[in-house]
Amino acid sequence: MELTTVWFVLIAVLWTGYFVLEGFDFGVGVLMPLIARDEAERRAVVRTIGPVWDGNEVWLLVAGGATFAAFPEWYATLFSGFYVPLFLILLALIVRGVALEYRGKSDSVKGWDRAFFWGSLGPAFLWGVAFANIVRGVPLDSRHEYAGSLFDLLNPYALLGGAATLTLFTLHGAVFLALRTEGVLREAAARVARQAGLLALGTGGAFLLLTQLDSGKPVTWGTAAVAAAGIAGALAATARGRDGWAFTANAVAIAAVTATLFGNLWPNVMPALDPANSLTVANASSTPYTLTVMTWVAVIFTPVVLGYQAWTYWVFRKRLTAG
């Protein structure tokens, strides 16, 4: 397998890890006003992600860094063309991080809780908008520069993609809260998970169906089916009170959605409306020497990062209660 293919797959894996792990962070932020009735419950909700949320964001940094190093043309076109939505995502992540750090040090937490909510909802929606546009194709000129406007990115298909990721991450946050809490909080999270699961099945199913009809490949019909089965499995497991299985099933669904998007993208990394101007893994990649060095660095350090993160989740695995 060529190194350009290896790094396309690795970048897809990094985005999958980011959406699976940060996805429940976003969901917890979106659900906090709905589930937590008082300060003790809100504090318990925040504590469920307190030890892990910043570690989850490492996947985004690595995915962005790997894209820059392995496919610099893709990185340049993406960050110049999608400047406003990516800036809004970055701003929301900063606001959200500040809210998580400072709400425990403030006498008045309402403002920080609003920042936590909007800082979670914004990226959960905008990531779907961004990836829907990438898969659908955008106007690129002959120099591979984005030739559209912000409003071109806000098309109905992309907005449906945003709704799909928002509902899917909200479901992920609900099953995570059911897994990590006890008592009233767990019951509320399970109740919301059943409602969010139906929404995720509807919006996510519609988004993947349109994606498959427009640019689907035989293999991605399979991953799309796995995604639908994962959400259905999360609903069934939640109904039976099997919180661990519900979280696992929904994690599989998120991984399958990401695999469907990247599978339909290949061999492009950013398709253009005029196929002659598309960025591919061949014309957007770095030199073979750079990719070789990156591969050795990944082989050495990836197990270390994965081991540390797994240890963190194991240490903070106990359920939490309000109070």
PDB file of C-alpha atoms in Angstrom:
ATOM      1  CA  MET A   1       0.000   0.000   0.000  1.00  0.00           C
ATOM      2  CA  GLU A   2       1.331   3.448  -0.922  1.00  0.00           C
ATOM      3  CA  LEU A   3       2.142   5.848   1.912  1.00  0.00           C
ATOM      4  CA  THR A   4      -0.380   8.383   0.595  1.00  0.00           C
ATOM      5  CA  THR A   5      -3.080   5.742   1.066  1.00  0.00           C
ATOM      6  CA  VAL A   6      -1.731   4.823   4.497  1.00  0.00           C
ATOM      7  CA  TRP A   7      -1.936   8.426   5.655  1.00  0.00           C
ATOM      8  CA  PHE A   8      -5.401   8.963   4.190  1.00  0.00           C
ATOM      9  CA  VAL A   9      -6.548   5.958   6.243  1.00  0.00           C
ATOM     10  CA  LEU A  10      -4.680   7.164   9.363  1.00  0.00           C
ATOM     11  CA  ILE A  11      -6.259  10.615   9.118  1.00  0.00           C
ATOM     12  CA  ALA A  12      -9.680   8.961   8.823  1.00  0.00           C
ATOM     13  CA  VAL A  13      -8.859   6.922  11.950  1.00  0.00           C
ATOM     14  CA  LEU A  14      -7.826  10.085  13.827  1.00  0.00           C
ATOM     15  CA  TRP A  15     -11.099  11.818  12.927  1.00  0.00           C
ATOM     16  CA  THR A  16     -12.982   8.701  13.988  1.00  0.00           C
ATOM     17  CA  GLY A  17     -11.244   8.724  17.365  1.00  0.00           C
ATOM     18  CA  TYR A  18     -11.971  12.426  17.755  1.00  0.00           C
ATOM     19  CA  PHE A  19     -15.680  12.106  16.967  1.00  0.00           C
ATOM     20  CA  VAL A  20     -16.129   9.032  19.177  1.00  0.00           C
ATOM     21  CA  LEU A  21     -14.386  10.609  22.190  1.00  0.00           C
ATOM     22  CA  GLU A  22     -15.183  14.303  21.848  1.00  0.00           C
ATOM     23  CA  GLY A  23     -18.650  13.419  20.582  1.00  0.00           C
ATOM     24  CA  PHE A  24     -19.876  12.469  24.048  1.00  0.00           C
ATOM     25  CA  ASP A  25     -18.207  15.609  25.459  1.00  0.00           C
ATOM     26  CA  PHE A  26     -20.323  17.695  23.097  1.00  0.00           C
ATOM     27  CA  GLY A  27     -23.420  15.689  23.967  1.00  0.00           C
ATOM     28  CA  VAL A  28     -22.897  16.168  27.697  1.00  0.00           C
ATOM     29  CA  GLY A  29     -22.649  19.947  27.173  1.00  0.00           C
ATOM     30  CA  VAL A  30     -25.792  20.041  25.042  1.00  0.00           C
ATOM     31  CA  LEU A  31     -27.776  17.928  27.517  1.00  0.00           C
ATOM     32  CA  MET A  32     -26.743  19.574  30.785  1.00  0.00           C
ATOM     33  CA  PRO A  33     -29.612  22.151  30.789  1.00  0.00           C
ATOM     34  CA  LEU A  34     -32.114  19.358  30.017  1.00  0.00           C
ATOM     35  CA  ILE A  35     -30.931  16.738  32.500  1.00  0.00           C
ATOM     36  CA  ALA A  36     -29.490  18.583  35.499  1.00  0.00           C
ATOM     37  CA  ARG A  37     -32.123  20.304  37.675  1.00  0.00           C
ATOM     38  CA  ASP A  38     -29.898  21.956  40.290  1.00  0.00           C
ATOM     39  CA  GLU A  39     -26.260  22.884  40.928  1.00  0.00           C
ATOM     40  CA  ALA A  40     -25.404  19.512  42.515  1.00  0.00           C
ATOM     41  CA  GLU A  41     -26.602  17.656  39.409  1.00  0.00           C
ATOM     42  CA  ARG A  42     -24.923  20.135  37.043  1.00  0.00           C
ATOM     43  CA  ARG A  43     -21.649  19.678  38.938  1.00  0.00           C
ATOM     44  CA  ALA A  44     -21.985  15.892  38.662  1.00  0.00           C
ATOM     45  CA  VAL A  45     -22.617  16.178  34.905  1.00  0.00           C
ATOM     46  CA  VAL A  46     -19.468  18.280  34.448  1.00  0.00           C
ATOM     47  CA  ARG A  47     -17.446  15.842  36.578  1.00  0.00           C
ATOM     48  CA  THR A  48     -18.270  12.968  34.207  1.00  0.00           C
ATOM     49  CA  ILE A  49     -16.041  14.533  31.530  1.00  0.00           C
ATOM     50  CA  GLY A  50     -13.791  16.612  33.801  1.00  0.00           C
ATOM     51  CA  PRO A  51     -10.750  14.255  33.753  1.00  0.00           C
ATOM     52  CA  VAL A  52     -10.934  13.373  30.044  1.00  0.00           C
ATOM     53  CA  TRP A  53     -12.296  16.220  27.900  1.00  0.00           C
ATOM     54  CA  ASP A  54      -8.961  17.939  27.243  1.00  0.00           C
ATOM     55  CA  GLY A  55      -7.313  14.590  26.440  1.00  0.00           C
ATOM     56  CA  ASN A  56     -10.075  13.921  23.908  1.00  0.00           C
ATOM     57  CA  GLU A  57      -9.218  17.148  22.094  1.00  0.00           C
ATOM     58  CA  VAL A  58      -5.695  15.849  21.476  1.00  0.00           C
ATOM     59  CA  TRP A  59      -7.204  13.749  18.676  1.00  0.00           C
ATOM     60  CA  LEU A  60      -8.295  16.948  16.893  1.00  0.00           C
ATOM     61  CA  LEU A  61      -4.817  18.481  17.215  1.00  0.00           C
ATOM     62  CA  VAL A  62      -3.179  15.319  15.883  1.00  0.00           C
ATOM     63  CA  ALA A  63      -5.696  15.012  13.029  1.00  0.00           C
ATOM     64  CA  GLY A  64      -5.087  18.640  12.025  1.00  0.00           C
ATOM     65  CA  GLY A  65      -1.313  18.275  12.350  1.00  0.00           C
ATOM     66  CA  ALA A  66      -1.280  15.047  10.342  1.00  0.00           C
ATOM     67  CA  THR A  67      -3.363  16.653   7.591  1.00  0.00           C
ATOM     68  CA  PHE A  68      -0.957  19.618   7.437  1.00  0.00           C
ATOM     69  CA  ALA A  69       2.117  17.396   7.261  1.00  0.00           C
ATOM     70  CA  ALA A  70       0.815  14.628   4.968  1.00  0.00           C
ATOM     71  CA  PHE A  71      -1.458  16.658   2.661  1.00  0.00           C
ATOM     72  CA  PRO A  72      -0.420  20.349   2.821  1.00  0.00           C
ATOM     73  CA  GLU A  73      -2.463  21.298  -0.268  1.00  0.00           C
ATOM     74  CA  TRP A  74      -5.588  19.858   1.368  1.00  0.00           C
ATOM     75  CA  TYR A  75      -4.851  21.683   4.618  1.00  0.00           C
ATOM     76  CA  ALA A  76      -4.287  25.018   2.841  1.00  0.00           C
ATOM     77  CA  THR A  77      -7.456  24.784   0.745  1.00  0.00           C
ATOM     78  CA  LEU A  78      -9.553  23.586   3.667  1.00  0.00           C
ATOM     79  CA  PHE A  79      -8.468  26.265   6.129  1.00  0.00           C
ATOM     80  CA  SER A  80      -8.686  29.112   3.608  1.00  0.00           C
ATOM     81  CA  GLY A  81     -12.024  28.070   2.097  1.00  0.00           C
ATOM     82  CA  PHE A  82     -13.668  27.052   5.379  1.00  0.00           C
ATOM     83  CA  TYR A  83     -12.076  29.879   7.357  1.00  0.00           C
ATOM     84  CA  VAL A  84     -15.257  31.255   8.997  1.00  0.00           C
ATOM     85  CA  PRO A  85     -16.837  27.932  10.136  1.00  0.00           C
ATOM     86  CA  LEU A  86     -13.476  26.601  11.356  1.00  0.00           C
ATOM     87  CA  PHE A  87     -12.822  29.865  13.201  1.00  0.00           C
ATOM     88  CA  LEU A  88     -16.250  29.584  14.848  1.00  0.00           C
ATOM     89  CA  ILE A  89     -15.477  25.996  15.876  1.00  0.00           C
ATOM     90  CA  LEU A  90     -12.133  27.060  17.347  1.00  0.00           C
ATOM     91  CA  LEU A  91     -13.777  29.973  19.187  1.00  0.00           C
ATOM     92  CA  ALA A  92     -16.484  27.670  20.578  1.00  0.00           C
ATOM     93  CA  LEU A  93     -13.890  25.130  21.762  1.00  0.00           C
ATOM     94  CA  ILE A  94     -11.962  27.886  23.549  1.00  0.00           C
ATOM     95  CA  VAL A  95     -15.111  29.259  25.217  1.00  0.00           C
ATOM     96  CA  ARG A  96     -16.124  25.748  26.228  1.00  0.00           C
ATOM     97  CA  GLY A  97     -12.721  24.954  27.698  1.00  0.00           C
ATOM     98  CA  VAL A  98     -12.633  28.204  29.663  1.00  0.00           C
ATOM     99  CA  ALA A  99     -16.152  27.513  30.990  1.00  0.00           C
ATOM    100  CA  LEU A 100     -15.155  24.034  32.177  1.00  0.00           C
ATOM    101  CA  GLU A 101     -12.066  25.364  33.938  1.00  0.00           C
ATOM    102  CA  TYR A 102     -13.644  28.415  35.570  1.00  0.00           C
ATOM    103  CA  ARG A 103     -17.183  27.347  36.567  1.00  0.00           C
ATOM    104  CA  GLY A 104     -15.797  25.571  39.645  1.00  0.00           C
ATOM    105  CA  LYS A 105     -13.940  28.738  40.713  1.00  0.00           C
ATOM    106  CA  SER A 106     -16.845  31.161  40.317  1.00  0.00           C
ATOM    107  CA  ASP A 107     -19.670  32.112  42.691  1.00  0.00           C
ATOM    108  CA  SER A 108     -22.055  32.572  39.752  1.00  0.00           C
ATOM    109  CA  VAL A 109     -22.006  29.659  37.317  1.00  0.00           C
ATOM    110  CA  LYS A 110     -24.965  30.506  35.063  1.00  0.00           C
ATOM    111  CA  GLY A 111     -22.821  32.358  32.542  1.00  0.00           C
ATOM    112  CA  TRP A 112     -20.256  29.545  32.433  1.00  0.00           C
ATOM    113  CA  ASP A 113     -23.010  26.960  31.982  1.00  0.00           C
ATOM    114  CA  ARG A 114     -24.392  28.893  28.999  1.00  0.00           C
ATOM    115  CA  ALA A 115     -20.886  29.066  27.540  1.00  0.00           C
ATOM    116  CA  PHE A 116     -20.507  25.312  28.077  1.00  0.00           C
ATOM    117  CA  PHE A 117     -23.825  24.649  26.316  1.00  0.00           C
ATOM    118  CA  TRP A 118     -23.203  26.861  23.263  1.00  0.00           C
ATOM    119  CA  GLY A 119     -19.534  25.869  23.093  1.00  0.00           C
ATOM    120  CA  SER A 120     -20.662  22.249  22.823  1.00  0.00           C
ATOM    121  CA  LEU A 121     -23.642  22.717  20.493  1.00  0.00           C
ATOM    122  CA  GLY A 122     -21.739  24.867  17.975  1.00  0.00           C
ATOM    123  CA  PRO A 123     -18.946  22.388  17.091  1.00  0.00           C
ATOM    124  CA  ALA A 124     -21.350  19.407  17.216  1.00  0.00           C
ATOM    125  CA  PHE A 125     -23.366  21.079  14.431  1.00  0.00           C
ATOM    126  CA  LEU A 126     -20.580  22.768  12.447  1.00  0.00           C
ATOM    127  CA  TRP A 127     -18.421  19.642  12.106  1.00  0.00           C
ATOM    128  CA  GLY A 128     -21.318  18.012  10.272  1.00  0.00           C
ATOM    129  CA  VAL A 129     -21.715  21.054   8.008  1.00  0.00           C
ATOM    130  CA  ALA A 130     -17.988  21.055   7.199  1.00  0.00           C
ATOM    131  CA  PHE A 131     -17.696  17.329   6.424  1.00  0.00           C
ATOM    132  CA  ALA A 132     -20.914  17.311   4.378  1.00  0.00           C
ATOM    133  CA  ASN A 133     -19.448  20.034   2.151  1.00  0.00           C
ATOM    134  CA  ILE A 134     -16.128  18.199   1.848  1.00  0.00           C
ATOM    135  CA  VAL A 135     -17.831  15.003   0.699  1.00  0.00           C
ATOM    136  CA  ARG A 136     -20.324  16.787  -1.588  1.00  0.00           C
ATOM    137  CA  GLY A 137     -17.641  18.884  -3.284  1.00  0.00           C
ATOM    138  CA  VAL A 138     -16.992  22.606  -3.319  1.00  0.00           C
ATOM    139  CA  PRO A 139     -16.139  25.166  -6.003  1.00  0.00           C
ATOM    140  CA  LEU A 140     -12.346  25.055  -6.486  1.00  0.00           C
ATOM    141  CA  ASP A 141     -10.443  26.897  -9.209  1.00  0.00           C
ATOM    142  CA  SER A 142      -7.544  25.533 -11.246  1.00  0.00           C
ATOM    143  CA  ARG A 143      -5.097  26.484  -8.444  1.00  0.00           C
ATOM    144  CA  HIS A 144      -7.163  24.413  -5.955  1.00  0.00           C
ATOM    145  CA  GLU A 145      -8.332  27.527  -4.133  1.00  0.00           C
ATOM    146  CA  TYR A 146     -11.895  27.822  -2.814  1.00  0.00           C
ATOM    147  CA  ALA A 147     -13.947  30.003  -5.178  1.00  0.00           C
ATOM    148  CA  GLY A 148     -17.243  30.132  -3.260  1.00  0.00           C
ATOM    149  CA  SER A 149     -18.644  32.120  -0.347  1.00  0.00           C
ATOM    150  CA  LEU A 150     -19.770  31.323   3.189  1.00  0.00           C
ATOM    151  CA  PHE A 151     -23.375  30.994   1.986  1.00  0.00           C
ATOM    152  CA  ASP A 152     -22.351  28.287  -0.501  1.00  0.00           C
ATOM    153  CA  LEU A 153     -21.368  26.179   2.525  1.00  0.00           C
ATOM    154  CA  LEU A 154     -24.811  26.617   4.121  1.00  0.00           C
ATOM    155  CA  ASN A 155     -26.687  24.513   1.551  1.00  0.00           C
ATOM    156  CA  PRO A 156     -29.572  22.210   2.627  1.00  0.00           C
ATOM    157  CA  TYR A 157     -27.463  19.044   2.372  1.00  0.00           C
ATOM    158  CA  ALA A 158     -24.739  20.503   4.619  1.00  0.00           C
ATOM    159  CA  LEU A 159     -27.308  21.739   7.156  1.00  0.00           C
ATOM    160  CA  LEU A 160     -28.773  18.219   7.231  1.00  0.00           C
ATOM    161  CA  GLY A 161     -25.234  16.938   7.886  1.00  0.00           C
ATOM    162  CA  GLY A 162     -24.980  19.371  10.794  1.00  0.00           C
ATOM    163  CA  ALA A 163     -28.303  18.175  12.213  1.00  0.00           C
ATOM    164  CA  ALA A 164     -27.136  14.555  11.853  1.00  0.00           C
ATOM    165  CA  THR A 165     -23.910  15.067  13.812  1.00  0.00           C
ATOM    166  CA  LEU A 166     -25.678  17.194  16.436  1.00  0.00           C
ATOM    167  CA  THR A 167     -28.301  14.517  17.143  1.00  0.00           C
ATOM    168  CA  LEU A 168     -25.747  11.697  16.970  1.00  0.00           C
ATOM    169  CA  PHE A 169     -23.404  13.417  19.446  1.00  0.00           C
ATOM    170  CA  THR A 170     -26.347  14.293  21.694  1.00  0.00           C
ATOM    171  CA  LEU A 171     -27.279  10.602  21.781  1.00  0.00           C
ATOM    172  CA  HIS A 172     -23.640   9.768  22.489  1.00  0.00           C
ATOM    173  CA  GLY A 173     -23.625  12.192  25.422  1.00  0.00           C
ATOM    174  CA  ALA A 174     -26.858  10.709  26.784  1.00  0.00           C
ATOM    175  CA  VAL A 175     -25.609   7.098  26.746  1.00  0.00           C
ATOM    176  CA  PHE A 176     -22.300   8.256  28.251  1.00  0.00           C
ATOM    177  CA  LEU A 177     -24.118  10.035  31.096  1.00  0.00           C
ATOM    178  CA  ALA A 178     -26.241   6.925  31.695  1.00  0.00           C
ATOM    179  CA  LEU A 179     -23.022   4.904  31.885  1.00  0.00           C
ATOM    180  CA  ARG A 180     -21.227   7.278  34.258  1.00  0.00           C
ATOM    181  CA  THR A 181     -23.987   8.306  36.694  1.00  0.00           C
ATOM    182  CA  GLU A 182     -26.433   6.772  39.140  1.00  0.00           C
ATOM    183  CA  GLY A 183     -29.928   7.501  40.432  1.00  0.00           C
ATOM    184  CA  VAL A 184     -32.011  10.340  39.032  1.00  0.00           C
ATOM    185  CA  LEU A 185     -29.314  11.503  36.629  1.00  0.00           C
ATOM    186  CA  ARG A 186     -28.966   8.047  35.090  1.00  0.00           C
ATOM    187  CA  GLU A 187     -32.736   7.712  34.678  1.00  0.00           C
ATOM    188  CA  ALA A 188     -32.962  11.147  33.027  1.00  0.00           C
ATOM    189  CA  ALA A 189     -30.042  10.365  30.709  1.00  0.00           C
ATOM    190  CA  ALA A 190     -31.607   7.047  29.647  1.00  0.00           C
ATOM    191  CA  ARG A 191     -34.933   8.779  28.960  1.00  0.00           C
ATOM    192  CA  VAL A 192     -33.256  11.443  26.811  1.00  0.00           C
ATOM    193  CA  ALA A 193     -31.177   8.774  25.038  1.00  0.00           C
ATOM    194  CA  ARG A 194     -34.365   7.074  23.797  1.00  0.00           C
ATOM    195  CA  GLN A 195     -35.650  10.375  22.367  1.00  0.00           C
ATOM    196  CA  ALA A 196     -32.280  11.464  20.930  1.00  0.00           C
ATOM    197  CA  GLY A 197     -31.796   8.009  19.413  1.00  0.00           C
ATOM    198  CA  LEU A 198     -34.964   8.313  17.332  1.00  0.00           C
ATOM    199  CA  LEU A 199     -33.891  11.780  16.140  1.00  0.00           C
ATOM    200  CA  ALA A 200     -30.399  10.506  15.300  1.00  0.00           C
ATOM    201  CA  LEU A 201     -31.859   7.569  13.401  1.00  0.00           C
ATOM    202  CA  GLY A 202     -34.065   9.922  11.355  1.00  0.00           C
ATOM    203  CA  THR A 203     -31.621  12.729  10.575  1.00  0.00           C
ATOM    204  CA  GLY A 204     -28.550  10.500  10.315  1.00  0.00           C
ATOM    205  CA  GLY A 205     -30.412   8.002   8.137  1.00  0.00           C
ATOM    206  CA  ALA A 206     -31.621  10.746   5.781  1.00  0.00           C
ATOM    207  CA  PHE A 207     -28.143  12.280   5.568  1.00  0.00           C
ATOM    208  CA  LEU A 208     -26.394   8.971   4.846  1.00  0.00           C
ATOM    209  CA  LEU A 209     -29.065   7.953   2.315  1.00  0.00           C
ATOM    210  CA  LEU A 210     -28.595  11.214   0.362  1.00  0.00           C
ATOM    211  CA  THR A 211     -24.814  10.806   0.595  1.00  0.00           C
ATOM    212  CA  GLN A 212     -24.978   7.273  -0.742  1.00  0.00           C
ATOM    213  CA  LEU A 213     -27.359   8.192  -3.569  1.00  0.00           C
ATOM    214  CA  ASP A 214     -25.059  11.066  -4.606  1.00  0.00           C
ATOM    215  CA  SER A 215     -21.575   9.576  -4.193  1.00  0.00           C
ATOM    216  CA  GLY A 216     -21.987   6.166  -2.602  1.00  0.00           C
ATOM    217  CA  LYS A 217     -19.785   3.177  -3.305  1.00  0.00           C
ATOM    218  CA  PRO A 218     -20.694  -0.489  -2.765  1.00  0.00           C
ATOM    219  CA  VAL A 219     -18.523  -0.787   0.353  1.00  0.00           C
ATOM    220  CA  THR A 220     -19.924   2.372   1.961  1.00  0.00           C
ATOM    221  CA  TRP A 221     -23.485   1.031   1.680  1.00  0.00           C
ATOM    222  CA  GLY A 222     -22.209  -1.535   4.163  1.00  0.00           C
ATOM    223  CA  THR A 223     -20.735   1.035   6.564  1.00  0.00           C
ATOM    224  CA  ALA A 224     -23.915   3.125   6.334  1.00  0.00           C
ATOM    225  CA  ALA A 225     -25.933   0.041   7.293  1.00  0.00           C
ATOM    226  CA  VAL A 226     -23.576  -0.564  10.237  1.00  0.00           C
ATOM    227  CA  ALA A 227     -24.170   3.039  11.363  1.00  0.00           C
ATOM    228  CA  ALA A 228     -27.938   2.562  11.358  1.00  0.00           C
ATOM    229  CA  ALA A 229     -27.577  -0.770  13.173  1.00  0.00           C
ATOM    230  CA  GLY A 230     -25.325   0.879  15.769  1.00  0.00           C
ATOM    231  CA  ILE A 231     -27.905   3.545  16.614  1.00  0.00           C
ATOM    232  CA  ALA A 232     -30.662   0.933  16.754  1.00  0.00           C
ATOM    233  CA  GLY A 233     -28.434  -1.189  18.994  1.00  0.00           C
ATOM    234  CA  ALA A 234     -27.844   1.765  21.317  1.00  0.00           C
ATOM    235  CA  LEU A 235     -31.613   2.270  21.590  1.00  0.00           C
ATOM    236  CA  ALA A 236     -32.235  -1.422  22.303  1.00  0.00           C
ATOM    237  CA  ALA A 237     -29.440  -1.614  24.895  1.00  0.00           C
ATOM    238  CA  THR A 238     -30.687   1.552  26.625  1.00  0.00           C
ATOM    239  CA  ALA A 239     -34.183   0.063  26.861  1.00  0.00           C
ATOM    240  CA  ARG A 240     -32.685  -3.020  28.580  1.00  0.00           C
ATOM    241  CA  GLY A 241     -30.529  -0.931  30.939  1.00  0.00           C
ATOM    242  CA  ARG A 242     -27.276  -2.170  29.371  1.00  0.00           C
ATOM    243  CA  ASP A 243     -25.422   1.144  29.481  1.00  0.00           C
ATOM    244  CA  GLY A 244     -22.020  -0.201  28.451  1.00  0.00           C
ATOM    245  CA  TRP A 245     -23.425  -1.912  25.375  1.00  0.00           C
ATOM    246  CA  ALA A 246     -25.419   1.206  24.478  1.00  0.00           C
ATOM    247  CA  PHE A 247     -22.278   3.346  24.562  1.00  0.00           C
ATOM    248  CA  THR A 248     -20.323   0.760  22.546  1.00  0.00           C
ATOM    249  CA  ALA A 249     -23.050   0.458  19.919  1.00  0.00           C
ATOM    250  CA  ASN A 250     -23.258   4.201  19.437  1.00  0.00           C
ATOM    251  CA  ALA A 251     -19.467   4.478  19.255  1.00  0.00           C
ATOM    252  CA  VAL A 252     -19.596   1.900  16.450  1.00  0.00           C
ATOM    253  CA  ALA A 253     -22.286   4.014  14.743  1.00  0.00           C
ATOM    254  CA  ILE A 254     -20.099   7.146  14.866  1.00  0.00           C
ATOM    255  CA  ALA A 255     -17.111   5.192  13.549  1.00  0.00           C
ATOM    256  CA  ALA A 256     -19.250   3.792  10.727  1.00  0.00           C
ATOM    257  CA  VAL A 257     -20.547   7.265   9.778  1.00  0.00           C
ATOM    258  CA  THR A 258     -16.970   8.575   9.610  1.00  0.00           C
ATOM    259  CA  ALA A 259     -15.889   5.554   7.560  1.00  0.00           C
ATOM    260  CA  THR A 260     -18.782   6.181   5.155  1.00  0.00           C
ATOM    261  CA  LEU A 261     -17.756   9.813   4.631  1.00  0.00           C
ATOM    262  CA  PHE A 262     -14.053   9.074   4.128  1.00  0.00           C
ATOM    263  CA  GLY A 263     -14.846   6.007   2.006  1.00  0.00           C
ATOM    264  CA  ASN A 264     -16.931   8.104  -0.366  1.00  0.00           C
ATOM    265  CA  LEU A 265     -14.210  10.766  -0.442  1.00  0.00           C
ATOM    266  CA  TRP A 266     -11.449   8.426  -1.672  1.00  0.00           C
ATOM    267  CA  PRO A 267      -9.340   8.912  -3.827  1.00  0.00           C
ATOM    268  CA  ASN A 268     -10.099  12.623  -3.449  1.00  0.00           C
ATOM    269  CA  VAL A 269      -9.324  14.556  -0.294  1.00  0.00           C
ATOM    270  CA  MET A 270     -11.399  17.531  -1.422  1.00  0.00           C
ATOM    271  CA  PRO A 271     -13.495  17.036  -4.563  1.00  0.00           C
ATOM    272  CA  ALA A 272     -14.295  20.065  -6.707  1.00  0.00           C
ATOM    273  CA  LEU A 273     -17.551  20.722  -8.536  1.00  0.00           C
ATOM    274  CA  ASP A 274     -15.361  20.571 -11.659  1.00  0.00           C
ATOM    275  CA  PRO A 275     -13.602  17.187 -11.244  1.00  0.00           C
ATOM    276  CA  ALA A 276     -10.526  18.491 -13.109  1.00  0.00           C
ATOM    277  CA  ASN A 277      -9.787  20.799 -10.143  1.00  0.00           C
ATOM    278  CA  SER A 278     -10.224  18.197  -7.395  1.00  0.00           C
ATOM    279  CA  LEU A 279      -7.549  17.623  -4.778  1.00  0.00           C
ATOM    280  CA  THR A 280      -6.576  13.971  -4.585  1.00  0.00           C
ATOM    281  CA  VAL A 281      -4.286  11.930  -2.355  1.00  0.00           C
ATOM    282  CA  ALA A 282      -1.740  12.125  -5.193  1.00  0.00           C
ATOM    283  CA  ASN A 283      -1.666  15.857  -6.012  1.00  0.00           C
ATOM    284  CA  ALA A 284      -2.169  17.051  -2.398  1.00  0.00           C
ATOM    285  CA  SER A 285       0.433  14.901  -0.622  1.00  0.00           C
ATOM    286  CA  SER A 286       3.858  15.668   0.815  1.00  0.00           C
ATOM    287  CA  THR A 287       7.062  14.077  -0.465  1.00  0.00           C
ATOM    288  CA  PRO A 288       7.699  10.339   0.098  1.00  0.00           C
ATOM    289  CA  TYR A 289      10.534  11.245   2.524  1.00  0.00           C
ATOM    290  CA  THR A 290       8.173  13.318   4.717  1.00  0.00           C
ATOM    291  CA  LEU A 291       5.553  10.554   4.732  1.00  0.00           C
ATOM    292  CA  THR A 292       8.202   7.957   5.649  1.00  0.00           C
ATOM    293  CA  VAL A 293       9.424  10.006   8.639  1.00  0.00           C
ATOM    294  CA  MET A 294       5.826  10.599   9.749  1.00  0.00           C
ATOM    295  CA  THR A 295       5.095   6.887   9.551  1.00  0.00           C
ATOM    296  CA  TRP A 296       7.986   6.011  11.881  1.00  0.00           C
ATOM    297  CA  VAL A 297       6.940   8.717  14.361  1.00  0.00           C
ATOM    298  CA  ALA A 298       3.379   7.361  14.334  1.00  0.00           C
ATOM    299  CA  VAL A 299       4.555   3.775  14.867  1.00  0.00           C
ATOM    300  CA  ILE A 300       6.611   4.791  17.940  1.00  0.00           C
ATOM    301  CA  PHE A 301       4.331   7.279  19.687  1.00  0.00           C
ATOM    302  CA  THR A 302       0.775   6.115  18.867  1.00  0.00           C
ATOM    303  CA  PRO A 303       0.866   3.156  21.326  1.00  0.00           C
ATOM    304  CA  VAL A 304       2.119   5.515  24.064  1.00  0.00           C
ATOM    305  CA  VAL A 305      -0.741   7.969  23.548  1.00  0.00           C
ATOM    306  CA  LEU A 306      -3.353   5.201  23.328  1.00  0.00           C
ATOM    307  CA  GLY A 307      -1.997   3.521  26.478  1.00  0.00           C
ATOM    308  CA  TYR A 308      -2.058   6.747  28.484  1.00  0.00           C
ATOM    309  CA  GLN A 309      -5.617   7.572  27.410  1.00  0.00           C
ATOM    310  CA  ALA A 310      -6.861   4.050  28.173  1.00  0.00           C
ATOM    311  CA  TRP A 311      -5.276   4.272  31.639  1.00  0.00           C
ATOM    312  CA  THR A 312      -7.036   7.618  32.252  1.00  0.00           C
ATOM    313  CA  TYR A 313     -10.443   6.153  31.419  1.00  0.00           C
ATOM    314  CA  TRP A 314      -9.757   3.119  33.624  1.00  0.00           C
ATOM    315  CA  VAL A 315      -8.822   5.263  36.636  1.00  0.00           C
ATOM    316  CA  PHE A 316     -11.959   7.427  36.346  1.00  0.00           C
ATOM    317  CA  ARG A 317     -14.370   4.595  35.467  1.00  0.00           C
ATOM    318  CA  LYS A 318     -16.601   4.718  38.588  1.00  0.00           C
ATOM    319  CA  ARG A 319     -20.142   6.051  38.420  1.00  0.00           C
ATOM    320  CA  LEU A 320     -20.906   9.474  39.909  1.00  0.00           C
ATOM    321  CA  THR A 321     -23.866  10.756  41.904  1.00  0.00           C
ATOM    322  CA  ALA A 322     -25.178  14.266  42.499  1.00  0.00           C
ATOM    323  CA  GLY A 323     -24.157  15.753  45.821  1.00  0.00           C
TER     324      GLY A 323
END
